[in-house]
XYZ file of C-alpha atoms in Angstrom:
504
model
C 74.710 96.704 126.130
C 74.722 99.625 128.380
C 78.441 100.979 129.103
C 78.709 103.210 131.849
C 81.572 105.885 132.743
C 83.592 105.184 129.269
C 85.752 108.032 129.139
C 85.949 109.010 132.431
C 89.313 109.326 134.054
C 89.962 105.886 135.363
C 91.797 105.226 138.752
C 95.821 105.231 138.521
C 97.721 101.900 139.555
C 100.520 102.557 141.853
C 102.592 100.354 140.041
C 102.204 101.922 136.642
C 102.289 105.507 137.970
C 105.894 106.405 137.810
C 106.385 105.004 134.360
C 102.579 106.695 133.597
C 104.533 109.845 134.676
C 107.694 109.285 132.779
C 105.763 108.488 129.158
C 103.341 111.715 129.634
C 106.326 113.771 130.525
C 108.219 112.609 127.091
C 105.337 112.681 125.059
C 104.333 109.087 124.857
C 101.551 107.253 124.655
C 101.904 105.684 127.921
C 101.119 101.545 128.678
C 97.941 101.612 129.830
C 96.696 105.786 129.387
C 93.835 106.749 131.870
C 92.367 109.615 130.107
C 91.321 110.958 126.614
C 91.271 114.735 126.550
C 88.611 116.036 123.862
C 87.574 113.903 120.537
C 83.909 114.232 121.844
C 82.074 113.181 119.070
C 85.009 110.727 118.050
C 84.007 109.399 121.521
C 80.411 109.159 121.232
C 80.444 107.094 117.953
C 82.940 104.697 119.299
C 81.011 103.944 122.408
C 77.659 103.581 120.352
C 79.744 100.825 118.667
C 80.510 99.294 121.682
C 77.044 99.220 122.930
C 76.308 97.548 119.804
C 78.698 94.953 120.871
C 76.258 92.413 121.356
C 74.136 93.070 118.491
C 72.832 91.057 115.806
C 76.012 92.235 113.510
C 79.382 92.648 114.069
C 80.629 96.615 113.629
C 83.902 98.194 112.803
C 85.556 101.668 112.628
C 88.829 102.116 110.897
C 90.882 104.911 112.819
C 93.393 107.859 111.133
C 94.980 110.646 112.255
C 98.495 111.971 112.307
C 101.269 110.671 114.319
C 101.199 111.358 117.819
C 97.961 113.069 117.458
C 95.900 110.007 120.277
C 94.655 107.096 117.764
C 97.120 104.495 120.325
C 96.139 106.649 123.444
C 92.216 106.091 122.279
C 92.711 102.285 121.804
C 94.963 101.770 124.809
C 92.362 103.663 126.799
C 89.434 101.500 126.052
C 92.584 98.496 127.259
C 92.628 99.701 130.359
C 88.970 100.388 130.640
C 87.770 96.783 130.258
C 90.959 94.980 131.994
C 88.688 93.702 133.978
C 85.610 92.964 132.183
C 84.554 89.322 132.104
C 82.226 90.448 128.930
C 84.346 92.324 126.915
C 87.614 91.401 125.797
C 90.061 94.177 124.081
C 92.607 92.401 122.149
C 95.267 95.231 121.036
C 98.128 93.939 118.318
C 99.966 95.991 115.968
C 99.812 94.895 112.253
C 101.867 92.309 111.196
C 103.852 93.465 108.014
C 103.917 89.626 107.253
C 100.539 88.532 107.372
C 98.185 90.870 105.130
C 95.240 88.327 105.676
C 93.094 90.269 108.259
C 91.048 86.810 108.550
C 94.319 85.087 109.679
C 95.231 87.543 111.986
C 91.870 87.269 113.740
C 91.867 83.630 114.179
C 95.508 83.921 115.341
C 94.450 86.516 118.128
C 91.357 83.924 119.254
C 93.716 81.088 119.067
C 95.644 82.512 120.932
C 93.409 84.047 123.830
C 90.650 81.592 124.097
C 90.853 77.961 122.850
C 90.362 76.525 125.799
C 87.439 78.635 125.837
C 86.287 77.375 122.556
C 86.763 73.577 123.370
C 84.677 73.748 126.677
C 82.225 76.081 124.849
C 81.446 73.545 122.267
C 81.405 70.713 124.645
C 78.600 73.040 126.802
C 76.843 73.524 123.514
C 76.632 70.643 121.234
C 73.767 68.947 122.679
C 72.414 71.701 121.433
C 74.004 72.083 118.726
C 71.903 74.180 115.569
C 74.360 74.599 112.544
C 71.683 77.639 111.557
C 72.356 79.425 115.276
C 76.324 79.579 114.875
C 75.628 81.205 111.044
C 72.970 83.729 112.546
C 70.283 82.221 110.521
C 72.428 81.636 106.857
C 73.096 78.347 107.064
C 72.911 77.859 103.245
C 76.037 81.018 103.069
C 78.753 78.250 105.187
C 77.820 74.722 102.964
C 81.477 74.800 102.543
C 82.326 74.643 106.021
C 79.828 72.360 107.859
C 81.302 69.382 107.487
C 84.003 70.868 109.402
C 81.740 72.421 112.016
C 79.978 69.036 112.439
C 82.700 67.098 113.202
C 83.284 69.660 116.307
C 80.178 69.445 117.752
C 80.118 65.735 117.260
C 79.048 63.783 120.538
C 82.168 61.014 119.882
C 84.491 63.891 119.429
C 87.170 63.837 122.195
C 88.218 67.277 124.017
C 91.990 66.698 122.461
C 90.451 66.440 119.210
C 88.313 69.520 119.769
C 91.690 71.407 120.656
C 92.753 70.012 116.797
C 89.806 70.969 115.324
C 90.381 74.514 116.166
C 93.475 74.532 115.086
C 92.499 73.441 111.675
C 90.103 76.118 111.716
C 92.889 78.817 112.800
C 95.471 77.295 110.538
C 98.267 76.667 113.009
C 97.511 73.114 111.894
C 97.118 72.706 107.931
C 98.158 69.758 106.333
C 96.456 67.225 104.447
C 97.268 64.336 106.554
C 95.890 66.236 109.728
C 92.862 67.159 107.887
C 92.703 63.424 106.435
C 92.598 61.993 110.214
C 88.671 63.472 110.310
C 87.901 62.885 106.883
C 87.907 67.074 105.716
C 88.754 68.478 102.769
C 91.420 71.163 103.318
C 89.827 74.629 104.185
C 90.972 77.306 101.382
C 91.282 81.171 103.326
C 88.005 82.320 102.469
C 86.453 79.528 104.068
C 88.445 80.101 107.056
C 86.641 83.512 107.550
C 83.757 81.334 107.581
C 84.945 79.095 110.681
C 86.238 82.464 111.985
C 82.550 83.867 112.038
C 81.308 80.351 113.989
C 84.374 80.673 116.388
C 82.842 84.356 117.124
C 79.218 83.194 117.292
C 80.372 80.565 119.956
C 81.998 82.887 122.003
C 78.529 85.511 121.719
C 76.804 82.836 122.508
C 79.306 82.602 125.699
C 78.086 85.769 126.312
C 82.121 86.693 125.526
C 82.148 89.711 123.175
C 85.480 90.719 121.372
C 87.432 94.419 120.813
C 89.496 93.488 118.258
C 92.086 96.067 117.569
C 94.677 96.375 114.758
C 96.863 99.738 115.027
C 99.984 101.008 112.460
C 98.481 99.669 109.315
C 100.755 102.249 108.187
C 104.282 99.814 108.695
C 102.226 97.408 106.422
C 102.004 100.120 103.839
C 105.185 100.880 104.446
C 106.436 97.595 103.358
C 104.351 96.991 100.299
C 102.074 98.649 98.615
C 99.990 95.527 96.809
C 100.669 94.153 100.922
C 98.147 96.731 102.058
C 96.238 96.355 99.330
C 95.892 93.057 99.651
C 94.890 93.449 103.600
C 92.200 96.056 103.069
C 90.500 93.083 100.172
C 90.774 90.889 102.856
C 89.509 93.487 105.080
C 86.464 93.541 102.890
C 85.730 90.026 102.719
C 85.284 89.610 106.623
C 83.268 93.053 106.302
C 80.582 91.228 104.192
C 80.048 88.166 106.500
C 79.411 90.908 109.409
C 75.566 90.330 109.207
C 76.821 86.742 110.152
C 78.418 87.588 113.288
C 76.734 87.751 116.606
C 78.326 91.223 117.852
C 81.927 92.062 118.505
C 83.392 95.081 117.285
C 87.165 95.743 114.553
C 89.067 98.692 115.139
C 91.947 99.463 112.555
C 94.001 102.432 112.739
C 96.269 103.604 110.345
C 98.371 106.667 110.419
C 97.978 108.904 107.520
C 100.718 112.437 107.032
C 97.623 113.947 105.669
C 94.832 112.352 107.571
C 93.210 112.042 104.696
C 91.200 108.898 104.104
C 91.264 109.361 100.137
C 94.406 107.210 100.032
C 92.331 104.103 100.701
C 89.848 105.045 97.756
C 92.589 105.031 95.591
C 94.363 101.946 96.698
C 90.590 99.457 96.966
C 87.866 101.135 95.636
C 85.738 98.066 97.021
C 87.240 98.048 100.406
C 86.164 102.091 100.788
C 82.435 102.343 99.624
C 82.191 99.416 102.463
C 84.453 101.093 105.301
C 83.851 104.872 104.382
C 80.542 105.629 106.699
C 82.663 104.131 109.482
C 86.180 106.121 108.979
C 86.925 108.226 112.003
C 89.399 111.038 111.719
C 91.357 111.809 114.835
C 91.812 115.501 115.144
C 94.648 116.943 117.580
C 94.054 118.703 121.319
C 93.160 121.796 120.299
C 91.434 124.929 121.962
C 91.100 126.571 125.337
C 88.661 124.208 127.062
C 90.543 121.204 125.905
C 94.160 122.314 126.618
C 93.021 123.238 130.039
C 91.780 120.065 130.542
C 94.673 118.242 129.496
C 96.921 120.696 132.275
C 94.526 119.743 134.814
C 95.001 115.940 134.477
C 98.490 116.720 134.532
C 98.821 118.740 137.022
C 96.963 116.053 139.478
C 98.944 113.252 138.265
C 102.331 115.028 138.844
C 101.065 116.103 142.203
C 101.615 119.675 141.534
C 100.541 122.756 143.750
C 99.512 125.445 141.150
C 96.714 128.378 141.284
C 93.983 129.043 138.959
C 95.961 131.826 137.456
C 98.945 129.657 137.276
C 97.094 126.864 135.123
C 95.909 129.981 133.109
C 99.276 131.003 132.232
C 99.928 128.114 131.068
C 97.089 126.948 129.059
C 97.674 131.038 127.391
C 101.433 129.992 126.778
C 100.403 126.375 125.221
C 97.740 128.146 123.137
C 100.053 130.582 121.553
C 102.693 128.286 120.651
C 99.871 126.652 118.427
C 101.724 123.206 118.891
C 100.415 120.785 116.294
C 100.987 117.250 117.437
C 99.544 115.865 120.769
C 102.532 114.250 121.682
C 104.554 117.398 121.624
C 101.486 119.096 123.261
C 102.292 117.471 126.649
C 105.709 117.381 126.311
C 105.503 121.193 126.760
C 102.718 121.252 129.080
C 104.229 118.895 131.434
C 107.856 121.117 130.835
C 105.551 124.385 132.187
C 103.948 122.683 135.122
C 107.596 121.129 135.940
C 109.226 124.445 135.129
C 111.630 123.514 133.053
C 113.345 125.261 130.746
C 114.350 123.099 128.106
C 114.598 124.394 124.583
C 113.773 122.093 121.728
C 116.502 121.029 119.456
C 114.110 122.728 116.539
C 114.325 125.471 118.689
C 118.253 125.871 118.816
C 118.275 124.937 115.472
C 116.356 129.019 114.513
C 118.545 130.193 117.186
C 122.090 129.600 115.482
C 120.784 130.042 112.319
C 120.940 126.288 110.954
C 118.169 125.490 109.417
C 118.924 126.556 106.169
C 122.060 124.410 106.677
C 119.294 121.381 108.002
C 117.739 121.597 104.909
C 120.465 121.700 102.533
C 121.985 118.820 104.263
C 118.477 116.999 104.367
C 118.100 117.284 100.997
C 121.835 116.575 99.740
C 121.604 112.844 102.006
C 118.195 112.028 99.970
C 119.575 113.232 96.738
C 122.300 110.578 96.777
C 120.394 108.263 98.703
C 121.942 107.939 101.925
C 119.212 107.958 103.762
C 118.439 104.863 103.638
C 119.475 101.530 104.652
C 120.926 104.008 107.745
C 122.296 101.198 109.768
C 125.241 100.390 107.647
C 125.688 104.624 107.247
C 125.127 105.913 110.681
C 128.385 105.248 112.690
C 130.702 106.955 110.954
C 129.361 110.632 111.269
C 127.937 109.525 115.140
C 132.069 108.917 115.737
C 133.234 111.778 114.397
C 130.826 113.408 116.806
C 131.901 111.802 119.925
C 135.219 112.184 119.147
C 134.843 116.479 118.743
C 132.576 116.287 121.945
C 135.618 113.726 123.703
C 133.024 111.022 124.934
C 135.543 108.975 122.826
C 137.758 108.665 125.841
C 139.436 106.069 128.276
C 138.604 103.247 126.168
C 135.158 104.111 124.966
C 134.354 102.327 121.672
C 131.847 102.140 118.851
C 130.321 98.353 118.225
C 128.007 98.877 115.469
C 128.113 95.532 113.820
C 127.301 93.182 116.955
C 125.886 95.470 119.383
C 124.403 98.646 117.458
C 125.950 100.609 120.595
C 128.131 102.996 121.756
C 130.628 101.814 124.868
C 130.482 105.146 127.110
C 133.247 104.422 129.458
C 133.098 108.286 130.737
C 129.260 108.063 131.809
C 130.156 104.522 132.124
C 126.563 103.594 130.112
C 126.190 101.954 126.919
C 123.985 103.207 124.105
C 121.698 101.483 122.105
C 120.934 102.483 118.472
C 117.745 101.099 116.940
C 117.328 102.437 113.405
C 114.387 99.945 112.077
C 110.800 101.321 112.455
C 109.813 97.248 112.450
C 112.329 95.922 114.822
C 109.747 93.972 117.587
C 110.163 94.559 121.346
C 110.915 91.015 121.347
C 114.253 91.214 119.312
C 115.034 94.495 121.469
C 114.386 92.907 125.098
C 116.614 89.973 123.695
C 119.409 92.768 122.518
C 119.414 94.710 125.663
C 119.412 91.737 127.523
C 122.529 90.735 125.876
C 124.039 94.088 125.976
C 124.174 93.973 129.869
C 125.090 90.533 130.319
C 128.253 91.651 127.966
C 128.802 95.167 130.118
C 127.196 95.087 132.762
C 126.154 98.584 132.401
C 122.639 100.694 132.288
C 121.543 101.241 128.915
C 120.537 104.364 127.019
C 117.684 103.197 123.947
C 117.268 105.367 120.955
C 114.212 103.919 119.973
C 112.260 105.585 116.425
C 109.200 107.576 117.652
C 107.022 105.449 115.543
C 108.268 102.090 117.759
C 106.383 104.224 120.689
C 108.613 102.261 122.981
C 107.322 103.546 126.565
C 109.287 102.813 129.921
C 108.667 99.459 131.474
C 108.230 97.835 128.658
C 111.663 96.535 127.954
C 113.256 95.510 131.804
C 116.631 93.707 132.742
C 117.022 93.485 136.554
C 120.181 95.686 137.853
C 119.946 97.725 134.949
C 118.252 101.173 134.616
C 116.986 102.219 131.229
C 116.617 105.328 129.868
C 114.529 105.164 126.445
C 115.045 108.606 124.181
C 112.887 108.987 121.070
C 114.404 109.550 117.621
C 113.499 110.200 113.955
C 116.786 107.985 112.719
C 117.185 110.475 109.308
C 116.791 113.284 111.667
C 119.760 112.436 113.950
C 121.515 111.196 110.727
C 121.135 114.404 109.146
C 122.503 116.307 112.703
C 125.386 113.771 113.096
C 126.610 114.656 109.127
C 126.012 118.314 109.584
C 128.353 118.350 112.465
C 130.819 116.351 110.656
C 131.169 118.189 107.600
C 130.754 121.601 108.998
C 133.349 122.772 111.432
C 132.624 126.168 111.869
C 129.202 125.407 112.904
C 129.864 122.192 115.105
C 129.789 124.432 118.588
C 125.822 125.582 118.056
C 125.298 121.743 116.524
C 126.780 120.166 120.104
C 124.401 121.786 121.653
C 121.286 120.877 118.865
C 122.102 117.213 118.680
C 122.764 117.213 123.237
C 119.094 118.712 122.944
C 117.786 115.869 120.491
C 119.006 113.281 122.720
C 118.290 114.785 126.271
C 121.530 115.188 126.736
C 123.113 112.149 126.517
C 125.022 112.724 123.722
C-alpha cells in the first residue's frame, strides 16, 4: 500500500485550533497534533510498516521514550492523518491497568468499532466461505476453533445470531448456556486469539486494515509488576499467530525514565527476542535544523509576524538552554514567540536559594512515607497555604472529602485537585460536572502531567475551564515547605503561584 504525504503538516480545523493553540502553548500533546518535528528515521520505519499494512503478515513496533519527549504526539498524528480513511482505521486506547490480556483488549476495540461490520461481512462472504482463507493458509493451526467459525458462516445462521456469535468470540458473552444454545464448547483465551486472527482476516478481506494502538503501558507497570508481565506473554502469543494475519499493524508505547528497552529483557525474556528488532526509541527535538523547524510551525499557527533574524534569536536562545523534554521545549518556544516573560517555578526555586531546602524536604516526605496515598495528606499543608496567601477569605472553604476542591470565593472559581495518575476522563467529566451543578462556578483542574489532560476534552456548558498540569509529590513537597518554613514562605508564594500559573 502506497501512503502518500505521511508526515507532512496536515491542514488545521477551525474548530480545534484554539484549543490546538492552548495545548502547544502549555506543553501538551494536543487532541489531534498536525505535525511531527524531526524523528526521521523513527518516521521512515513506521511508515514502511504501514505500507506493509496489507501484507501477508501482520507487523508491530513497540514505542519508548521519555515522558513528554512525542511517543502520544507520533500516535495521535498518524489519528488525525487517517480520520478520514475508509482503508485504514487507527484505533488509539490507553492501556487498561485491569485487563493485561493484549488478546482481550483487541477483540474489545473490534467489538467495539466494527461488529456490524463483521456480521454483514460474513453474510457477504460465506457463500464463499474457505475455513483455509480466514487462517491464511494454516487451517490445521485453528482445529480448536472451527467449529466455532463454522457455525458463523453457516447459511441457516440468522444475522442476530451472527451479532452473538461475535460476541462469544470477543467474550462480552461467555457463559456456558450461551455457548450451549449453538452446541460450542467454551473458548479458553488462547483460542480467542485464534477467533481474533479470523475477525482480522475478515475485515482484510473487507479490504478494512487496522492501526491498533496501545499507549502508557507504563500505568500497567505501575500497578503490578507480574500485571505487565503477564501482558507482554500475552503480547507474545498474538506475536506468533502474526504470519496468520492478513495485514494490520500493533503499536505499543510505553514510557521508560531511562528509555532503555533492557527493562523488558529482564521482565520476559521470550516476549523481547520476539519484539526487540521492532523496538523504536523516541529521541527528544534536538539540534538547530529541528528546533527551527518546530519555531516555524509555531510561529504560523500562532499567527505571528517575526523576521528571519527574529526566529534566529530564538532558535539560539532555545539551543542554549539545552531543554531536555519536548514538552517543555515548546512551552518555552511558544513563551519567546509570545514574549512572555514567565520564569519557571524551577527557575525561582535557584533564584531564592531553595533547592537545597526542595531536596531536603523531598527526601524527608519519602523517608517517612508521606508521599504516598497523597489524597488523604494533601489538604492540610494546601490550607495552611491559602490561609498565609488570604485566598481563605469571605467564606472560601476546603472540601477535600466530597469534592477534592478548593471553594475560591475571592476569584469566585473552584479548584479541582486530581492526585491519581489512573483516574479516567470519564470519572473526571462526571466530577466536574457535579462540581458546577453544586457552585455554579468555572473550574480550575490540576490534572497529573502523565493524565495529559488537554483542553476540550473535559466540557460543561456555562463553565470555562482552565486545566494546569501538576506532578502531585511536587506540589506536595512546595505546599509542606511553605508550611513548615516561615522564613522562607515569601520566595515559596511566589514558586508554588509559578507552579500553578498563578492561580494559587
Amino acid at each position: 500500500m502506497v501512503i502518500s504525504n505521511l508526515w507532512q503538516n496536515l491542514t488545521i480545523k477551525d474548530e480545534t485550533k484554539e484549543n490546538l493553540i492552548k495545548d502547544l502553548s502549555e506543553g501538551k500533546v494536543p487532541q489531534l497534533p498536525y505535525f511531527v518535528v524531526g524523528l526521521d528515521d523513527i518516521k521512515s520505519q513506521v511508515q514502511e510498516k504501514i505500507e506493509a499494512i496489507d501484507g501477508g503478515r501482520m507487523v508491530s513496533n513497540f514505542i519508548i521514550a521519555r515522558y513528554g519527549n512525542g511517543k502520544t504526539n507520533l500516535l495521535k498524528y498518524l489519528e488525525l492523518f487517517f480520520e478520514n480513511n475508509a482503508q485504514v482505521r487507527v484505533l488509539y486506547k490507553r492501556a487498561n491497568i485491569d485487563q493485561p490480556d493484549i488478546g482481550l483488549f483487541l477483540l474489545k476495540e473490534v467489538q467495539d468499532h466494527f461488529t456490524e461490520t463483521l456480521v454483514s461481512q460474513v453474510i457477504a462472504l460465506r457463500s464463499t466461505y474457505n475455513f483455509e482463507v480466514l487462517t491464511n493458509g494454516f487451517p490445521e493451526s485453528f482445529r480448536s476453533v472451527e467449529e466455532f467459525v463454522n457455525k458463523l458462516f453457516a447459511p441457516t445462521t440468522s444475522e442476530e445470531d451472527i451479532k452473538r456469535l461475535i460476541y462469544l468470540g470477543t467474550g462480552r458473552l461467555y457463559t456456558k448456556a450461551e455457548f450451549g444454545r449453538f452446541e460450542l464448547e467454551q473458548l479458553s483465551n488462547f483460542e480467542r486469539k485464534e477467533v481474533l486472527v479470523i475477525f482480522l482476516n475478515i475485515l482484510a478481506l473487507s479490504n478494512i486494515f487496522l492501526i491498533f494502538q496501545i499507549d502508557e503501558l507504563e500505568k500497567i507497570y505501575e500497578k503490578s509488576k507480574l500485571r505487565l508481565n503477564a501482558f507482554f506473554t500475552s503480547y507474545r502469543e498474538i506475536f506468533d499467530l502474526f504470519s496468520f494475519v492478513k495485514g494490520h499493524y500493533l503499536m505499543c508505547s510505553q514510557t521508560d525514565a531511562n528509555s532503555d528497552p533492557d527493562f523488558i529483557r529482564q521482565l520476559n525474556e521470550a516476549f523481547y527476542t520476539r519484539i526487540e528488532p521492532h523496538i523504536l526509541m523516541l529521541p527528544n527535538i534536538s539540534g538547530k535544523e529541528q528546533i527551527s523547524v518546530l519555531v516555524s510551525n509555531l510561529r504560523k499557527l500562532f499567527g505571528l509576524n517575526k523576521s528571519t533574524s527574529e526566529e534566529e534569536a530564538i532558535v539560539k536562545n532555545l539551543l542554549k538552554q539545552k531543554i531536555g523534554q519536548n514538552r517543555d521545549l515548546i512551552r518555552e518556544a511558544t513563551h519567546l514567540l509570545n514574549a512572555i516573560d514567565k520564569p519557571s517555578w524551577n527557575f525561582l526555586l535557584d533564584q531564592y536559594n531553595l533547592r537545597k531546602l526542595y531536596e531536603n524536604t523531598k527526601n524527608e516526605l519519602e523517608f517517612e512515607g508521606l508521599l504516598r496515598s497523597l489524597s488523604t495528606k494533601f489538604y492540610d499543608p494546601l490550607e495552611t497555604y491559602l490561609e498565609g496567601s488570604s485566598l481563605l477569605e469571605n467564606g472560601s472553604e476546603i472540601k477535600s472529602r466530597d469534592y477534592q476542591s478548593f471553594i475560591d470565593n475571592v476569584g469566585n472559581k473552584v479548584h479541582y485537585f486530581i492526585l491519581n495518575e489512573n483516574t479516567t476522563i470519564d470519572v473526571i467529566q462526571y466530577k466536574v460536572e457535579d462540581i458546577f451543578v453544586a457552585f455554579q462556578r468555572d473550574i480550575i483542574i490540576y490534572a497529573p502531567v502523565k493524565l495529559e489532560l488537554r483542553n476540550g476534552m473535559v466540557v460543561v456548558e456555562n463553565c470555562n475551564i482552565e486545566i494546569v498540569d501538576i506532578e502531585p509529590q511536587e506540589l506536595f513537597i512546595l505546599l509542606n515547605m511553605y508550611r513548615d518554613n516561615f522564613e522562607h514562605q515569601a520566595g515559596l508564594s511566589k514558586v508554588i503561584a509559578a507552579y500553578t500559573n498563578d492561580n494559587l
